[in-house]
mmCIF file of N, CA and C and ligand atoms in Angstrom:
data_model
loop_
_atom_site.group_PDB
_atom_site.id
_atom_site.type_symbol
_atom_site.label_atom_id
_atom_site.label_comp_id
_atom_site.label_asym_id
_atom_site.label_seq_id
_atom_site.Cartn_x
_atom_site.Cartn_y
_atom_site.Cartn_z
ATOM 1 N N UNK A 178 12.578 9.212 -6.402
ATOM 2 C CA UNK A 178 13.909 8.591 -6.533
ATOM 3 C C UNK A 178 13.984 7.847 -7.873
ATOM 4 N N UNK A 179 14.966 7.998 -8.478
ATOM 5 C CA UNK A 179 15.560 7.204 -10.050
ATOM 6 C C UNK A 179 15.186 5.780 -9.301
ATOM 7 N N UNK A 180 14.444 5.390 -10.247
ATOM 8 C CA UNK A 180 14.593 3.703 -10.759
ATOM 9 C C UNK A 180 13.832 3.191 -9.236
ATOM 10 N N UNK A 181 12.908 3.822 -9.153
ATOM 11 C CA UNK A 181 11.958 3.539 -8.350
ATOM 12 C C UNK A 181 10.468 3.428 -8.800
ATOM 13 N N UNK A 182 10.133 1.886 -9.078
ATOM 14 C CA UNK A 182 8.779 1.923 -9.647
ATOM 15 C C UNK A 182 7.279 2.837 -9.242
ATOM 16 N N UNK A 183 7.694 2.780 -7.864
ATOM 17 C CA UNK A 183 6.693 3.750 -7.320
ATOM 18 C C UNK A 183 6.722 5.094 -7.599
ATOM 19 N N UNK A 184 7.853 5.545 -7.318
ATOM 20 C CA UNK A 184 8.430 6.673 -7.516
ATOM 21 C C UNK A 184 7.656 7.133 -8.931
ATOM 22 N N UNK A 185 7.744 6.171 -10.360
ATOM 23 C CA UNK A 185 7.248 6.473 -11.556
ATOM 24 C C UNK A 185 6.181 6.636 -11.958
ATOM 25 N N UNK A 186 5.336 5.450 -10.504
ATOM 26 C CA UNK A 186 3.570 5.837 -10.409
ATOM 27 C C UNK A 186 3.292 6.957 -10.265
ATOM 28 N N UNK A 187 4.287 7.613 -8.868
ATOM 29 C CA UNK A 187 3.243 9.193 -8.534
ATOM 30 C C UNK A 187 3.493 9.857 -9.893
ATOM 31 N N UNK A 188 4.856 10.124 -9.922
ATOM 32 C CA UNK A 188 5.209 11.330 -11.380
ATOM 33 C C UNK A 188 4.353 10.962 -12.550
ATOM 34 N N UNK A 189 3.502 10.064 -12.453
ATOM 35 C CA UNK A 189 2.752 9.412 -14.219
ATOM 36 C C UNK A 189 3.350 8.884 -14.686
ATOM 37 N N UNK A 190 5.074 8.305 -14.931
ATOM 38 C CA UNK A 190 5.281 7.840 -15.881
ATOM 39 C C UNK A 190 5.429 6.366 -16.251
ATOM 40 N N UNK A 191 4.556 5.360 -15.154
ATOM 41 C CA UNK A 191 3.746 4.246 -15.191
ATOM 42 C C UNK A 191 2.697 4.256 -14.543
ATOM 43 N N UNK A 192 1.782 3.680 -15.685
ATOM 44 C CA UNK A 192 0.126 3.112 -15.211
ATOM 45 C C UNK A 192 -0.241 2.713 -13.957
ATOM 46 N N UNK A 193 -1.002 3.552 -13.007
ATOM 47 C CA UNK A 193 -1.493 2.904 -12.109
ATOM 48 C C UNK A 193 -3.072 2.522 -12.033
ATOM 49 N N UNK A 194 -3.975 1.709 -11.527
ATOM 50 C CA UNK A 194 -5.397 1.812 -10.939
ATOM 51 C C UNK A 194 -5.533 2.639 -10.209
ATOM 52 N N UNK A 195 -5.900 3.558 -9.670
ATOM 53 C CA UNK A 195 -5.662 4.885 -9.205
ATOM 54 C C UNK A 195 -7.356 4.740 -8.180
ATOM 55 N N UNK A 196 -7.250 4.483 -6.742
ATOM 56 C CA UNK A 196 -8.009 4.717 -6.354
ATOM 57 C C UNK A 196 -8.316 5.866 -5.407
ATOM 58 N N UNK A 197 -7.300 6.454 -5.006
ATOM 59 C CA UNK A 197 -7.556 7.717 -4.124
ATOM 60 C C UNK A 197 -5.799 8.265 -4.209
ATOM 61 N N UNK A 198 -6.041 9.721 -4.455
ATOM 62 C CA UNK A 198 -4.334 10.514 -4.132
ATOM 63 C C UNK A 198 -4.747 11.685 -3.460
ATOM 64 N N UNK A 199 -3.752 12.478 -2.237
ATOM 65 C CA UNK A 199 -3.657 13.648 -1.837
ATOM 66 C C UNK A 199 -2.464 13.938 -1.664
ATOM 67 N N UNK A 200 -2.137 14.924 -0.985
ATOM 68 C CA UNK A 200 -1.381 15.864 -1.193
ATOM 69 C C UNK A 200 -0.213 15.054 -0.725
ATOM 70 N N UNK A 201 -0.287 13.677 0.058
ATOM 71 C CA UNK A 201 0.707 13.111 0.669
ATOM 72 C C UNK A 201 0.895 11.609 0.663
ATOM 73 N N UNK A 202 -0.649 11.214 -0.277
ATOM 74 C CA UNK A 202 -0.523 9.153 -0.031
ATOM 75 C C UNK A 202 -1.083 9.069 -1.485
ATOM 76 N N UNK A 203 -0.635 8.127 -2.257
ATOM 77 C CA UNK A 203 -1.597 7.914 -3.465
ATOM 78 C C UNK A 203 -1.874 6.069 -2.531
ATOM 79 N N UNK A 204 -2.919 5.767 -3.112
ATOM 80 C CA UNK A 204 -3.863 3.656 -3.271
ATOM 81 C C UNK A 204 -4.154 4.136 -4.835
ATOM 82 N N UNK A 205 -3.537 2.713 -5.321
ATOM 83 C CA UNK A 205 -3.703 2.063 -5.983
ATOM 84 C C UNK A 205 -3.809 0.811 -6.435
ATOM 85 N N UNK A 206 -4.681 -0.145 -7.093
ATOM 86 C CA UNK A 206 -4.263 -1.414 -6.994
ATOM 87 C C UNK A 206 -2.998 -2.336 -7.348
ATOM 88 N N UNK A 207 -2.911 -3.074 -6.833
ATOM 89 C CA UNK A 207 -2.383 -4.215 -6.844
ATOM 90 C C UNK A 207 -1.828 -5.317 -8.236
ATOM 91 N N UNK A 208 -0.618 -4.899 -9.105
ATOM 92 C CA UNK A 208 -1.313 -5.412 -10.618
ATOM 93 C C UNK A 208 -1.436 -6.911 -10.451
ATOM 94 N N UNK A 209 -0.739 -7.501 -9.262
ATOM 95 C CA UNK A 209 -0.665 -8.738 -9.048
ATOM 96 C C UNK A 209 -1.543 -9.096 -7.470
ATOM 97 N N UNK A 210 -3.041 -9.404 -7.890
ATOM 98 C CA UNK A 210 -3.942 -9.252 -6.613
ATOM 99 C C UNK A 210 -3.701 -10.308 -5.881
ATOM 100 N N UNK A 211 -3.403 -11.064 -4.718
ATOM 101 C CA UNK A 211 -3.418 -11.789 -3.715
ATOM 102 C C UNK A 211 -4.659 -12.218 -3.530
ATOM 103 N N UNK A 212 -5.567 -11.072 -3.809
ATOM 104 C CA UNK A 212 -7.480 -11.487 -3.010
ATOM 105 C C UNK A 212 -7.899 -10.615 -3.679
ATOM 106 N N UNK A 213 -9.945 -10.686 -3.270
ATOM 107 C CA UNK A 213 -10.304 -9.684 -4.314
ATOM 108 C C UNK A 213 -10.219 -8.582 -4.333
ATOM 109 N N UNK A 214 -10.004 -7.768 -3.404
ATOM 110 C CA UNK A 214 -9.562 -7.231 -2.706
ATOM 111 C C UNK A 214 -8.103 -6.711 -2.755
ATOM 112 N N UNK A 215 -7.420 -5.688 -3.385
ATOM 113 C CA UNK A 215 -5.622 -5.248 -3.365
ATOM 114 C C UNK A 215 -5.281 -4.320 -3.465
ATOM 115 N N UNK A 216 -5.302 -3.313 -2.529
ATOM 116 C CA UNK A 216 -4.664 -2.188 -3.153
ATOM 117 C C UNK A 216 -3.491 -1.870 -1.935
ATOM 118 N N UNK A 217 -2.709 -0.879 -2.681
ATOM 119 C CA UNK A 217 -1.675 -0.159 -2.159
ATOM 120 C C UNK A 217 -1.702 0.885 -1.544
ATOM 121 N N UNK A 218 -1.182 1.104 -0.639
ATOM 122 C CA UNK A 218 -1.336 2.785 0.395
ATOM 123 C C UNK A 218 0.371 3.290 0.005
ATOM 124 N N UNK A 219 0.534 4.354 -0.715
ATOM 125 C CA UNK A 219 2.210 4.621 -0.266
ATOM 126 C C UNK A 219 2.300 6.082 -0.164
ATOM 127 N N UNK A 220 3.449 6.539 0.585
ATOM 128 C CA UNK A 220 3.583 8.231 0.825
ATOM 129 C C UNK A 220 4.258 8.505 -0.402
ATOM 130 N N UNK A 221 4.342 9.712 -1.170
ATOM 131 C CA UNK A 221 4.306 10.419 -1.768
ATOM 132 C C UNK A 221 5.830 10.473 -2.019
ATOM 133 N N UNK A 222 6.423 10.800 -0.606
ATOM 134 C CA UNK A 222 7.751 11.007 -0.621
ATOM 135 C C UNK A 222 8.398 9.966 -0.917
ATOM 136 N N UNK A 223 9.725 9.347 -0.992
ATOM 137 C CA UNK A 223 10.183 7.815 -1.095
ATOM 138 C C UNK A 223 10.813 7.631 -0.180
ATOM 139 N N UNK A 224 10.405 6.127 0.758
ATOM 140 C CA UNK A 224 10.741 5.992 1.717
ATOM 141 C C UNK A 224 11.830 4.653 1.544
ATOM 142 N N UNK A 225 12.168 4.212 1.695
ATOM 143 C CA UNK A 225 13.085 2.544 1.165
ATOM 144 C C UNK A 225 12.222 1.471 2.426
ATOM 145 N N UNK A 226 12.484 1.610 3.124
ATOM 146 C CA UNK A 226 12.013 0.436 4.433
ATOM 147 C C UNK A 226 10.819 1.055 5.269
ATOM 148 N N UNK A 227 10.024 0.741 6.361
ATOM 149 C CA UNK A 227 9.265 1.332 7.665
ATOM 150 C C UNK A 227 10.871 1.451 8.420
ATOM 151 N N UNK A 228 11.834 0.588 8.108
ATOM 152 C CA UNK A 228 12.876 1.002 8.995
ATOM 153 C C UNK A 228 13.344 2.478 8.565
ATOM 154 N N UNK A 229 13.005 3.020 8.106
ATOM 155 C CA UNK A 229 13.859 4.424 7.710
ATOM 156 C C UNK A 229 12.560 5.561 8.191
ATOM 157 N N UNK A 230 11.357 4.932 8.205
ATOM 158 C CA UNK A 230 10.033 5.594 8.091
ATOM 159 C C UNK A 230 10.112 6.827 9.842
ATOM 160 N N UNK A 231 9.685 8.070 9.557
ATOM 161 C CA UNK A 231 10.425 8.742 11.307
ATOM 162 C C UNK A 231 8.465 9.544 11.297
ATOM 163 N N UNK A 232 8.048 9.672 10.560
ATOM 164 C CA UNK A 232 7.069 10.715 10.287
ATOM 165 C C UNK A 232 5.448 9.451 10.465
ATOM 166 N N UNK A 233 5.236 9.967 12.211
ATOM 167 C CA UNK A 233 4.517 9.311 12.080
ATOM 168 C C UNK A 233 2.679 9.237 12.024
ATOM 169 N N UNK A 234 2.520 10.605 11.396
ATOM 170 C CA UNK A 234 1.549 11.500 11.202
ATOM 171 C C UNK A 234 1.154 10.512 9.697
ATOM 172 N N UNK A 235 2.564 10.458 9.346
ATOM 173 C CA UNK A 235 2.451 10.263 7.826
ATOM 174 C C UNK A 235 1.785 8.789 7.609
ATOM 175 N N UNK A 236 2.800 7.680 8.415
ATOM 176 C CA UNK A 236 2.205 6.221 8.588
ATOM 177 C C UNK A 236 0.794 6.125 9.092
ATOM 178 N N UNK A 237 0.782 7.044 10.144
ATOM 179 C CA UNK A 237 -1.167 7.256 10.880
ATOM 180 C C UNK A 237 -1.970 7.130 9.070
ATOM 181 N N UNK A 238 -2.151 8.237 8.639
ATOM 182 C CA UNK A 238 -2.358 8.391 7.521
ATOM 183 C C UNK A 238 -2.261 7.392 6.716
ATOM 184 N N UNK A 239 -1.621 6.796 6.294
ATOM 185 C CA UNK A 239 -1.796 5.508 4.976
ATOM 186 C C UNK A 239 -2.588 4.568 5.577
ATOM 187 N N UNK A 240 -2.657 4.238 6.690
ATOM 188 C CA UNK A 240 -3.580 3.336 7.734
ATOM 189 C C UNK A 240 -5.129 3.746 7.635
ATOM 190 N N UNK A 241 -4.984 5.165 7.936
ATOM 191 C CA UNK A 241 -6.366 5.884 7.903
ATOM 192 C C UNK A 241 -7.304 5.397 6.304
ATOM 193 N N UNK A 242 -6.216 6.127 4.997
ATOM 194 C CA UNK A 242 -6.517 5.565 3.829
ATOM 195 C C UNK A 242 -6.509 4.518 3.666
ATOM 196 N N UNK A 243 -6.140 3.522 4.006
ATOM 197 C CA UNK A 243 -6.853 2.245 3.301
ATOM 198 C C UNK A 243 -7.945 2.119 4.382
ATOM 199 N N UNK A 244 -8.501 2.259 5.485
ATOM 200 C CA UNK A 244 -9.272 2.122 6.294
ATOM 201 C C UNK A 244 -10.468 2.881 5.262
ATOM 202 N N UNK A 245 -10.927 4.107 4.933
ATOM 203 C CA UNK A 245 -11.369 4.788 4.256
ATOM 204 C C UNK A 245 -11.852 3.837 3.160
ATOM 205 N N UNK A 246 -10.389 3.542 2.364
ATOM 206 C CA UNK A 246 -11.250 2.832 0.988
ATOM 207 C C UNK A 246 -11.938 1.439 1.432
ATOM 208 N N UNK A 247 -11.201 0.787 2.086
ATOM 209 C CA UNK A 247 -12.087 -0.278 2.436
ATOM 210 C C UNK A 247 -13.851 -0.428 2.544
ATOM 211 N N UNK A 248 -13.645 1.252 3.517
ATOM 212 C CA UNK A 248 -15.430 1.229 3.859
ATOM 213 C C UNK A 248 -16.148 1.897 2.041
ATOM 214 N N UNK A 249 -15.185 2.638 1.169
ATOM 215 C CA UNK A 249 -15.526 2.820 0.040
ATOM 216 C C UNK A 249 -16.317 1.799 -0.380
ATOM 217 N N UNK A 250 -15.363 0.929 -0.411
ATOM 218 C CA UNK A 250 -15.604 0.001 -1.639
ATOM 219 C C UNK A 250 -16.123 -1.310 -0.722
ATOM 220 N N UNK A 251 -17.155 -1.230 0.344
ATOM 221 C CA UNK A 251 -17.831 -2.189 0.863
ATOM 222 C C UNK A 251 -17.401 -3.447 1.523
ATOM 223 N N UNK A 252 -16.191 -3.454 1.523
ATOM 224 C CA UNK A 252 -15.538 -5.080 2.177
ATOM 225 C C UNK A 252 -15.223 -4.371 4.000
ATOM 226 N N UNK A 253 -15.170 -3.400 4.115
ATOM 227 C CA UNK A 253 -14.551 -2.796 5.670
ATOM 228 C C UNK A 253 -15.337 -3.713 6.926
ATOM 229 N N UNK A 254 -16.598 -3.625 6.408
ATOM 230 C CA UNK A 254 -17.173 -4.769 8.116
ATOM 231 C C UNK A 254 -16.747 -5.694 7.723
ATOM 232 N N UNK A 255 -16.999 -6.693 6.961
ATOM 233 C CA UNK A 255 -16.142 -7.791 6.609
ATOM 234 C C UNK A 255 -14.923 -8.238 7.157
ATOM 235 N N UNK A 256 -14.276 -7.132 7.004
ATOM 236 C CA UNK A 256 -12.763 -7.213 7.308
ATOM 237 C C UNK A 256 -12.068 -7.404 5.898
ATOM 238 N N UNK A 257 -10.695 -7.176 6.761
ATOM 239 C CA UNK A 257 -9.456 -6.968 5.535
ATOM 240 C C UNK A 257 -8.122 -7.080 6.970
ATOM 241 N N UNK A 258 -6.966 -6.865 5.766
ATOM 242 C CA UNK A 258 -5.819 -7.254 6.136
ATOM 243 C C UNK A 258 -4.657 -5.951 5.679
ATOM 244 N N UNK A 259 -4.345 -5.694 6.315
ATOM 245 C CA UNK A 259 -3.453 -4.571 6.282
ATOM 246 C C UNK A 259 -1.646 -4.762 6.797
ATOM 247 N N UNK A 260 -0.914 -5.101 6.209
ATOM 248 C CA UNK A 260 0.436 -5.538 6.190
ATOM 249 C C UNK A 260 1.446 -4.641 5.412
ATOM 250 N N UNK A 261 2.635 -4.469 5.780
ATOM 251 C CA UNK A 261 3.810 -3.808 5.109
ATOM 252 C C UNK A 261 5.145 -4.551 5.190
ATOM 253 N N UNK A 262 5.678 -5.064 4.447
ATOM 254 C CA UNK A 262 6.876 -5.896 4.546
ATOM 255 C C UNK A 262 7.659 -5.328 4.688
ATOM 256 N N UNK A 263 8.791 -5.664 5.380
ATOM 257 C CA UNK A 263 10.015 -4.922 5.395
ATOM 258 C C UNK A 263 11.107 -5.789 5.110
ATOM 259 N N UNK A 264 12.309 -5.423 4.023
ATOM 260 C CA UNK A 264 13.605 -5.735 3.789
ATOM 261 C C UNK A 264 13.092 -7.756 3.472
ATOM 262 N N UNK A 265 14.337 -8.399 2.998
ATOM 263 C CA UNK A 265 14.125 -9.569 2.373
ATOM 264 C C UNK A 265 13.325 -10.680 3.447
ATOM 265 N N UNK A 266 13.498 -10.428 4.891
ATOM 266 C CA UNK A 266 12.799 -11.767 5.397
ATOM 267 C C UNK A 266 11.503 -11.363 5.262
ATOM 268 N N UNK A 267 11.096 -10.048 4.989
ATOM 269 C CA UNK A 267 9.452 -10.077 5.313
ATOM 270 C C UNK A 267 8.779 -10.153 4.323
ATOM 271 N N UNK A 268 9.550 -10.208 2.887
ATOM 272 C CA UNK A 268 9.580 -10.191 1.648
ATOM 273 C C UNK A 268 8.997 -9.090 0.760
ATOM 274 N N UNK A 269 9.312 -7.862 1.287
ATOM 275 C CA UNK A 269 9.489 -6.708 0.284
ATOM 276 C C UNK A 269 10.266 -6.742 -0.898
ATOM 277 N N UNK A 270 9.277 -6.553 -1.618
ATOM 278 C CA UNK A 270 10.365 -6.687 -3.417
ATOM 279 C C UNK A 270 10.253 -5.456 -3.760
ATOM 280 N N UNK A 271 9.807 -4.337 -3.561
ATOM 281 C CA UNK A 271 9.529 -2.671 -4.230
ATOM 282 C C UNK A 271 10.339 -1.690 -2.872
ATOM 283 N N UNK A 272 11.249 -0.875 -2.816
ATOM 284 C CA UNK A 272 12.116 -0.289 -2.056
ATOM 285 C C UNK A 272 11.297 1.046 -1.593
ATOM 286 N N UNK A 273 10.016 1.040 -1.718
ATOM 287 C CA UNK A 273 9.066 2.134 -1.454
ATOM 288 C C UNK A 273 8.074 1.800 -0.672
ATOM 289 N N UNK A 274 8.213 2.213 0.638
ATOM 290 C CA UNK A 274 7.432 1.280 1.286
ATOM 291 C C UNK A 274 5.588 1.813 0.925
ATOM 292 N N UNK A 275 4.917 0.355 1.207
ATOM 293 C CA UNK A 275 3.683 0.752 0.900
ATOM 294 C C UNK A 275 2.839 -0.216 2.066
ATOM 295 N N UNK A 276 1.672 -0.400 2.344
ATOM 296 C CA UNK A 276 0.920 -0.687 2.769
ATOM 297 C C UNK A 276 0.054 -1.649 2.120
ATOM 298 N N UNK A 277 0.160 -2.758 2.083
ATOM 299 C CA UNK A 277 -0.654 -3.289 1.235
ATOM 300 C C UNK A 277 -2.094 -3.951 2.138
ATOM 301 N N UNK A 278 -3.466 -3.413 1.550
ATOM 302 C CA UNK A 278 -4.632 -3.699 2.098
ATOM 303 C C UNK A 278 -5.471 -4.905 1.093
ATOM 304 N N UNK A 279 -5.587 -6.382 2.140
ATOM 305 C CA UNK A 279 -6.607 -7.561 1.303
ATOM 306 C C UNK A 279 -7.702 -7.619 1.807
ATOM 307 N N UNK A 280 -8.812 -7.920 0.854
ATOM 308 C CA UNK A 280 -9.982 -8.114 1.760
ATOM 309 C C UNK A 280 -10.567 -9.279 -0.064
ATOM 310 N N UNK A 281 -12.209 -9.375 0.867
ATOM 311 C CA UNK A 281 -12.725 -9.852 0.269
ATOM 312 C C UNK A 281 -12.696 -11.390 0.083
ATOM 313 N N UNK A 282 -11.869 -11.858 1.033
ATOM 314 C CA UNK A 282 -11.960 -13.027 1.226
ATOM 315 C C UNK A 282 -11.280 -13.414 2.715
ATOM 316 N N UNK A 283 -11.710 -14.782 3.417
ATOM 317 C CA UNK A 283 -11.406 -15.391 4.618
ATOM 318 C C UNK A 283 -9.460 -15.317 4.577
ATOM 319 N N UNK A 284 -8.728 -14.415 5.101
ATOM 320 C CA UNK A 284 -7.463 -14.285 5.057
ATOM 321 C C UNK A 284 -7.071 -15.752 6.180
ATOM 322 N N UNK A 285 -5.689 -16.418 6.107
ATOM 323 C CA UNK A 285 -5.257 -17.190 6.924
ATOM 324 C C UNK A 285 -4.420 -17.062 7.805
ATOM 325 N N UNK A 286 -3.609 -17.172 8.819
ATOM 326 C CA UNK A 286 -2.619 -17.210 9.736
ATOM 327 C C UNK A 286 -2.263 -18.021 10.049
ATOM 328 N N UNK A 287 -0.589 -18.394 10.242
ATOM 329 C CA UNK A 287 0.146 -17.190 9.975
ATOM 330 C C UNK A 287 -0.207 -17.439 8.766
ATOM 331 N N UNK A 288 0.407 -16.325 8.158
ATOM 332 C CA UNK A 288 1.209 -15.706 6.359
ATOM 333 C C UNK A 288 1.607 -16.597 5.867
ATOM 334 N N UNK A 289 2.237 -16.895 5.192
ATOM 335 C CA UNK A 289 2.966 -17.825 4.555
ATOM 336 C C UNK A 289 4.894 -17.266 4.498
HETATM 337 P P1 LIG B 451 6.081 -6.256 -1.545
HETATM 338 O O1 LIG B 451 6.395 -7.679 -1.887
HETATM 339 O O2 LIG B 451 5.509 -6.086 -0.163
HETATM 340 O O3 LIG B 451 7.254 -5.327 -1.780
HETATM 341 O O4 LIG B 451 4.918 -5.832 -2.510
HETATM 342 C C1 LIG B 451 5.112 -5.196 -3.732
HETATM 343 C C2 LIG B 451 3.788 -5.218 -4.432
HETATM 344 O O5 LIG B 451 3.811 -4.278 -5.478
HETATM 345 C C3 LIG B 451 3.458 -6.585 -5.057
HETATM 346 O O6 LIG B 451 2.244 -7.060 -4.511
HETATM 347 C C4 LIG B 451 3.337 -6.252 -6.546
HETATM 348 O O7 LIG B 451 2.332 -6.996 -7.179
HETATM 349 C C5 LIG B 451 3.032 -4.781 -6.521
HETATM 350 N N1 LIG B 451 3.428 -4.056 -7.719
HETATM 351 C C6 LIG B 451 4.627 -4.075 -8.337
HETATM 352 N N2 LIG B 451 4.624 -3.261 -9.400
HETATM 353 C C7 LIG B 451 3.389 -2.706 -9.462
HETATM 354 C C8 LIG B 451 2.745 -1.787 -10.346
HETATM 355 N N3 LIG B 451 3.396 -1.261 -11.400
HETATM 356 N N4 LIG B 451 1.469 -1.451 -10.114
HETATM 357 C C9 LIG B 451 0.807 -1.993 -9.051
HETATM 358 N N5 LIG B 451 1.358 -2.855 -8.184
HETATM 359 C C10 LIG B 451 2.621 -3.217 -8.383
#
């Protein structure tokens, strides 16, 4: 979709950290990390909200991948945090929904 930052990640035509892509999810990090720990899970296709989200093979999947990189990259027993905002109260600022996975440090509750 035009004028969709994500959208510009998959096509290349902005920089991502690029930690895993297939045929249907790219992770990448986070340019603004929360923890040490940040990366992104998003589908391929462009989705605007989880409220619009119907394909749920597809959501299984981005769950699966960051589950995956987590145990990659050594923080998975530890634990991590796996969240997706939706629309302004949950405070989504990017109209593509993504998955965002924290680890690497003692997370708090609630959120802020
Ligand atoms: P949210 O507030 O849930 O919509 O999260 C959007 C996330 O996207 C924020 O954590 C941003 O730091 C992150 N973000 C925005 N632009 C980029 C980018 N070009 N590369 C990587 N992460 C980004």
């Amino acid at each position: 979709m035009e004028n969709c930052i994500f959208c510009s990640i998959i096509n290349g035509d902005i920089p991502a950290e690029k930690l895993y892509e297939d045929d249907q999810v790219l992770a990448f990090k986070d340019v603004n990390a929360q923890a040490p720990e940040h990366f992104l899970v998003i589908p391929k296709i462009h989705i605007s909200t989880v409220n619009d989200a119907t394909d749920e093979a597809l959501l299984g999947r981005m769950n699966i991948t960051a589950s995956n990189i987590a145990k990659e990259h050594g923080f998975a027993e530890k634990g991590y945090r796996l969240v997706m905002n939706c629309n302004s109260d949950g405070g989504q600022t990017v109209s593509h929904i993504h998955l965002h996975c924290l680890g690497g440090r003692q997370m708090t509750w609630p959120p802020g």
